[in-house]
Amino acid sequence: METSTQVYQRVAVLSVKGRVDSTSASDLEAALKKLLDEGRTNLVLDLSGVEFLSSSGLRVLVTTLKAVRKSAGDLRLAQLSQRASDAIDLAGLDVLFKTYEDREAAVASF
Amino acid sequence: MRTAKPLSPPSERRRARRRITVRADRARLVRVCQFVGASAAATGFDERTSHACQLAVCEAVENVIQHGYQGEAGEINVTVETTPGALTVEIADRAPAFDPTRYPVDPDAPVHESRVGGRGILMIRRVMDEISYERRGPQNVLRLTKNQPFSGV
């Protein structure tokens, strides 16, 4: 798994590529925690490059969502790959997240 | 006089069975995924159905590693049987008895962090068309069958 971050004035976008499973979920958690530690609570996850997303990866998304919402922020999802979208739906977590077809729309939603 | 060997039915002729054994180690999950993906391709499943099967099997194997063996050394046998249009995956381990078919999962329950683990079992149930569990001597044997294309929840 690889992540890259793009920071705007009010929003940070984390792009995720590759496999997010129990061996890489901690790396995703660390990348998100770094943004939280910088005081960023308006987050967009660009999931267009996600090839595999297991429940371990989903756990990180849910944990982060709760953390940012406590600080009146939000974690929104953009450009979901078919595989990421299927994993989120199968886990019944689609109702938790606001999702956007393109990244610019997700950024502009804050 | 030589007698011709009776022909097995077409579905039997095209039935294939393969098995891998992996250590109870999260790093081996990718190998299991690849194995299931290749097997799903042999059934003629489309890419989306193949991915859903990989997801379900990996969730099941991860449960065995995490909650079954709990960090102890152990082995997991993954056996696949393919026929045109159907994939059956049998996951066998020697961890303490655990029947995922009886684990209560409520898809509408509020999401609490600690309960996201149960989501893996929900994913398995939503992907697979048939699920059965058997305690066979010292082994847990979970049998997952996919025989319909997956086109979303």
Short mmCIF file of C-alpha atoms in Angstrom, two decimals:
data_model
loop_
_atom_site.label_atom_id
_atom_site.label_comp_id
_atom_site.label_asym_id
_atom_site.label_seq_id
_atom_site.Cartn_x
_atom_site.Cartn_y
_atom_site.Cartn_z
CA MET A 1 0.00 0.00 0.00
CA GLU A 2 1.13 3.55 -0.74
CA THR A 3 -0.28 6.83 0.46
CA SER A 4 0.28 10.43 -0.58
CA THR A 5 -1.06 13.58 0.98
CA GLN A 6 -2.20 16.83 -0.55
CA VAL A 7 -2.97 19.65 1.81
CA TYR A 8 -5.34 22.53 1.09
CA GLN A 9 -6.21 25.43 3.37
CA ARG A 10 -9.23 23.75 4.96
CA VAL A 11 -8.99 20.16 3.76
CA ALA A 12 -6.37 17.42 3.51
CA VAL A 13 -6.61 14.70 0.87
CA LEU A 14 -4.99 11.33 1.44
CA SER A 15 -4.69 9.17 -1.68
CA VAL A 16 -4.45 5.44 -1.05
CA LYS A 17 -3.12 2.90 -3.54
CA GLY A 18 -2.82 -0.88 -3.45
CA ARG A 19 -3.89 -3.40 -0.82
CA VAL A 20 -5.30 -2.27 2.49
CA ASP A 21 -5.43 -5.40 4.64
CA SER A 22 -4.29 -6.44 8.11
CA THR A 23 -0.62 -6.13 7.16
CA SER A 24 -0.93 -2.57 5.84
CA ALA A 25 -3.83 -1.14 7.88
CA SER A 26 -1.41 0.19 10.51
CA ASP A 27 0.40 2.23 7.82
CA LEU A 28 -2.89 3.79 6.78
CA GLU A 29 -3.70 4.46 10.43
CA ALA A 30 -0.30 6.18 10.89
CA ALA A 31 -0.81 8.37 7.81
CA LEU A 32 -4.24 9.46 9.05
CA LYS A 33 -3.02 9.98 12.62
CA LYS A 34 -0.29 12.28 11.33
CA LEU A 35 -2.96 14.50 9.77
CA LEU A 36 -5.02 14.42 12.99
CA ASP A 37 -1.93 15.36 15.01
CA GLU A 38 -1.48 18.37 12.74
CA GLY A 39 -4.97 19.44 13.75
CA ARG A 40 -6.56 18.49 10.45
CA THR A 41 -10.08 17.16 10.85
CA ASN A 42 -11.55 17.84 7.40
CA LEU A 43 -10.29 14.84 5.50
CA VAL A 44 -10.87 13.34 2.06
CA LEU A 45 -9.71 9.83 1.23
CA ASP A 46 -9.11 9.28 -2.47
CA LEU A 47 -9.70 5.54 -2.91
CA SER A 48 -9.36 5.36 -6.70
CA GLY A 49 -6.19 3.25 -6.48
CA VAL A 50 -7.42 0.76 -3.88
CA GLU A 51 -7.14 -2.83 -5.10
CA PHE A 52 -8.22 -4.57 -1.93
CA LEU A 53 -9.88 -3.31 1.25
CA SER A 54 -10.46 -5.78 4.07
CA SER A 55 -12.30 -5.30 7.35
CA SER A 56 -8.97 -4.36 8.99
CA GLY A 57 -8.69 -1.40 6.65
CA LEU A 58 -12.35 -0.53 7.17
CA ARG A 59 -11.76 -0.49 10.92
CA VAL A 60 -9.18 2.30 10.42
CA LEU A 61 -11.67 4.31 8.34
CA VAL A 62 -14.36 3.98 11.02
CA THR A 63 -11.97 4.86 13.88
CA THR A 64 -10.78 7.96 12.01
CA LEU A 65 -14.32 8.98 11.13
CA LYS A 66 -15.29 8.92 14.82
CA ALA A 67 -12.20 10.90 15.82
CA VAL A 68 -12.72 13.70 13.30
CA ARG A 69 -16.46 13.96 13.91
CA LYS A 70 -15.76 14.50 17.62
CA SER A 71 -13.88 17.64 16.55
CA ALA A 72 -16.68 18.73 14.21
CA GLY A 73 -14.73 17.52 11.19
CA ASP A 74 -15.51 14.74 8.76
CA LEU A 75 -13.89 11.98 6.72
CA ARG A 76 -15.32 11.87 3.20
CA LEU A 77 -14.54 9.36 0.49
CA ALA A 78 -13.81 10.16 -3.13
CA GLN A 79 -13.38 8.28 -6.40
CA LEU A 80 -13.95 4.84 -4.95
CA SER A 81 -12.60 2.00 -7.03
CA GLN A 82 -15.19 -0.73 -7.70
CA ARG A 83 -13.33 -2.97 -5.26
CA ALA A 84 -13.27 -0.36 -2.46
CA SER A 85 -16.94 0.40 -3.04
CA ASP A 86 -17.91 -3.29 -2.94
CA ALA A 87 -15.95 -3.85 0.29
CA ILE A 88 -17.64 -0.89 2.03
CA ASP A 89 -21.10 -2.00 0.85
CA LEU A 90 -20.51 -5.63 1.86
CA ALA A 91 -19.49 -4.54 5.36
CA GLY A 92 -22.65 -2.44 5.60
CA LEU A 93 -20.61 0.71 6.20
CA ASP A 94 -21.79 2.69 3.16
CA VAL A 95 -24.35 4.50 5.30
CA LEU A 96 -21.62 5.99 7.50
CA PHE A 97 -19.64 7.85 4.87
CA LYS A 98 -20.36 10.67 2.48
CA THR A 99 -18.96 9.63 -0.87
CA TYR A 100 -18.15 11.66 -3.98
CA GLU A 101 -17.50 10.61 -7.55
CA ASP A 102 -14.70 13.08 -7.93
CA ARG A 103 -12.07 14.37 -5.64
CA GLU A 104 -12.66 18.08 -6.36
CA ALA A 105 -16.30 17.74 -5.35
CA ALA A 106 -15.26 16.06 -2.09
CA VAL A 107 -12.79 18.86 -1.33
CA ALA A 108 -15.34 21.54 -2.22
CA SER A 109 -17.95 19.91 0.04
CA PHE A 110 -16.18 21.21 3.16
CA MET B 1 -12.68 -58.25 -24.49
CA ARG B 2 -11.89 -54.67 -23.64
CA THR B 3 -14.66 -52.58 -22.25
CA ALA B 4 -14.68 -48.86 -22.68
CA LYS B 5 -14.21 -46.93 -19.48
CA PRO B 6 -17.50 -45.23 -18.62
CA LEU B 7 -17.35 -41.51 -19.15
CA SER B 8 -17.99 -39.33 -16.16
CA PRO B 9 -20.59 -36.56 -16.57
CA PRO B 10 -19.22 -33.36 -18.19
CA SER B 11 -19.30 -31.44 -14.91
CA GLU B 12 -17.18 -34.16 -13.28
CA ARG B 13 -14.69 -34.15 -16.13
CA ARG B 14 -14.15 -30.44 -15.69
CA ARG B 15 -13.94 -30.57 -11.92
CA ALA B 16 -10.56 -29.55 -10.53
CA ARG B 17 -9.29 -29.63 -6.97
CA ARG B 18 -6.25 -27.83 -5.64
CA ARG B 19 -4.91 -27.14 -2.19
CA ILE B 20 -2.40 -24.87 -0.50
CA THR B 21 -1.21 -24.91 3.08
CA VAL B 22 -0.16 -21.63 4.68
CA ARG B 23 1.21 -20.68 8.07
CA ALA B 24 -1.15 -18.77 10.36
CA ASP B 25 0.54 -15.50 9.49
CA ARG B 26 -1.08 -12.35 8.11
CA ALA B 27 1.75 -12.01 5.61
CA ARG B 28 0.40 -15.17 3.92
CA LEU B 29 -2.99 -13.61 3.16
CA VAL B 30 -1.80 -12.25 -0.19
CA ARG B 31 -0.86 -15.79 -1.24
CA VAL B 32 -4.35 -17.04 -0.29
CA CYS B 33 -5.91 -14.19 -2.27
CA GLN B 34 -3.86 -15.02 -5.36
CA PHE B 35 -4.77 -18.69 -5.05
CA VAL B 36 -8.49 -17.93 -4.81
CA GLY B 37 -8.25 -15.38 -7.64
CA ALA B 38 -6.63 -17.90 -9.98
CA SER B 39 -9.21 -20.53 -9.03
CA ALA B 40 -12.10 -18.12 -9.56
CA ALA B 41 -10.75 -17.35 -13.04
CA ALA B 42 -10.83 -21.09 -13.80
CA THR B 43 -14.58 -21.16 -13.08
CA GLY B 44 -15.17 -18.39 -15.60
CA PHE B 45 -16.18 -15.83 -12.96
CA ASP B 46 -15.89 -12.17 -13.94
CA GLU B 47 -13.38 -9.91 -12.23
CA ARG B 48 -15.89 -8.48 -9.75
CA THR B 49 -17.10 -11.90 -8.62
CA SER B 50 -13.53 -13.12 -8.32
CA HIS B 51 -12.62 -10.14 -6.15
CA ALA B 52 -15.67 -10.70 -3.90
CA CYS B 53 -14.59 -14.34 -3.40
CA GLN B 54 -11.03 -13.25 -2.55
CA LEU B 55 -12.40 -10.78 -0.03
CA ALA B 56 -14.66 -13.37 1.65
CA VAL B 57 -11.99 -16.08 1.84
CA CYS B 58 -9.37 -13.64 3.15
CA GLU B 59 -11.77 -12.44 5.86
CA ALA B 60 -12.35 -16.07 6.89
CA VAL B 61 -8.62 -16.88 6.93
CA GLU B 62 -7.84 -13.68 8.82
CA ASN B 63 -10.41 -14.63 11.47
CA VAL B 64 -8.65 -17.98 11.91
CA ILE B 65 -5.27 -16.27 12.28
CA GLN B 66 -6.47 -13.55 14.62
CA HIS B 67 -9.20 -15.16 16.72
CA GLY B 68 -8.47 -18.86 16.18
CA TYR B 69 -4.73 -19.26 16.57
CA GLN B 70 -4.37 -15.89 18.37
CA GLY B 71 -0.70 -15.50 17.56
CA GLU B 72 0.15 -19.16 18.14
CA ALA B 73 1.88 -21.09 15.38
CA GLY B 74 -0.44 -23.14 13.20
CA GLU B 75 -1.38 -24.13 9.70
CA ILE B 76 -4.35 -23.44 7.51
CA ASN B 77 -5.32 -25.64 4.57
CA VAL B 78 -7.22 -23.94 1.78
CA THR B 79 -8.74 -26.36 -0.73
CA VAL B 80 -10.59 -25.15 -3.78
CA GLU B 81 -12.84 -27.12 -6.05
CA THR B 82 -13.84 -25.57 -9.35
CA THR B 83 -16.42 -26.52 -11.92
CA PRO B 84 -17.67 -24.22 -14.67
CA GLY B 85 -19.66 -21.55 -12.86
CA ALA B 86 -19.00 -22.69 -9.28
CA LEU B 87 -16.20 -22.28 -6.78
CA THR B 88 -16.06 -24.07 -3.45
CA VAL B 89 -13.39 -23.15 -0.92
CA GLU B 90 -12.75 -25.25 2.15
CA ILE B 91 -10.74 -23.65 4.95
CA ALA B 92 -9.43 -26.09 7.55
CA ASP B 93 -7.50 -25.27 10.72
CA ARG B 94 -6.68 -26.80 14.10
CA ALA B 95 -7.50 -23.79 16.24
CA PRO B 96 -10.12 -24.07 19.04
CA ALA B 97 -13.64 -24.77 17.75
CA PHE B 98 -15.35 -21.75 16.23
CA ASP B 99 -18.44 -21.77 14.05
CA PRO B 100 -18.72 -18.53 12.03
CA THR B 101 -22.11 -19.58 10.68
CA ARG B 102 -23.57 -19.18 14.19
CA TYR B 103 -21.84 -15.91 15.04
CA PRO B 104 -24.50 -13.23 15.53
CA VAL B 105 -24.12 -10.39 13.04
CA ASP B 106 -26.57 -7.54 12.83
CA PRO B 107 -25.89 -5.41 9.75
CA ASP B 108 -28.07 -2.63 11.17
CA ALA B 109 -26.40 -2.48 14.56
CA PRO B 110 -24.66 0.82 15.32
CA VAL B 111 -21.03 0.61 14.34
CA HIS B 112 -18.74 0.45 17.34
CA GLU B 113 -15.06 0.26 16.75
CA SER B 114 -14.66 -3.08 18.56
CA ARG B 115 -17.45 -4.65 16.55
CA VAL B 116 -16.03 -3.89 13.13
CA GLY B 117 -14.44 -7.36 13.34
CA GLY B 118 -17.89 -8.92 13.00
CA ARG B 119 -18.15 -7.05 9.70
CA GLY B 120 -15.80 -9.61 8.19
CA ILE B 121 -18.34 -12.35 8.86
CA LEU B 122 -21.08 -10.17 7.40
CA MET B 123 -18.96 -9.74 4.26
CA ILE B 124 -18.52 -13.51 3.95
CA ARG B 125 -22.26 -14.09 4.29
CA ARG B 126 -23.11 -11.41 1.76
CA VAL B 127 -20.67 -12.70 -0.87
CA MET B 128 -21.09 -16.45 -0.61
CA ASP B 129 -24.13 -18.39 -1.78
CA GLU B 130 -23.63 -21.34 0.58
CA ILE B 131 -21.76 -21.52 3.88
CA SER B 132 -21.35 -24.54 6.12
CA TYR B 133 -19.22 -25.39 9.14
CA GLU B 134 -18.16 -28.70 10.54
CA ARG B 135 -15.94 -29.68 13.48
CA ARG B 136 -14.06 -32.62 12.01
CA GLY B 137 -11.99 -34.22 14.81
CA PRO B 138 -9.51 -31.54 15.87
CA GLN B 139 -10.28 -29.40 12.84
CA ASN B 140 -12.57 -26.50 12.03
CA VAL B 141 -13.76 -26.90 8.45
CA LEU B 142 -15.52 -23.95 6.86
CA ARG B 143 -16.93 -24.52 3.40
CA LEU B 144 -17.82 -21.53 1.22
CA THR B 145 -19.50 -21.86 -2.17
CA LYS B 146 -20.05 -19.25 -4.85
CA ASN B 147 -22.23 -20.27 -7.77
CA GLN B 148 -23.89 -16.98 -8.79
CA PRO B 149 -22.22 -13.89 -10.24
CA PHE B 150 -21.71 -11.08 -7.73
CA SER B 151 -23.22 -7.80 -8.86
CA GLY B 152 -23.29 -5.78 -5.66
CA VAL B 153 -25.10 -5.84 -2.32
#
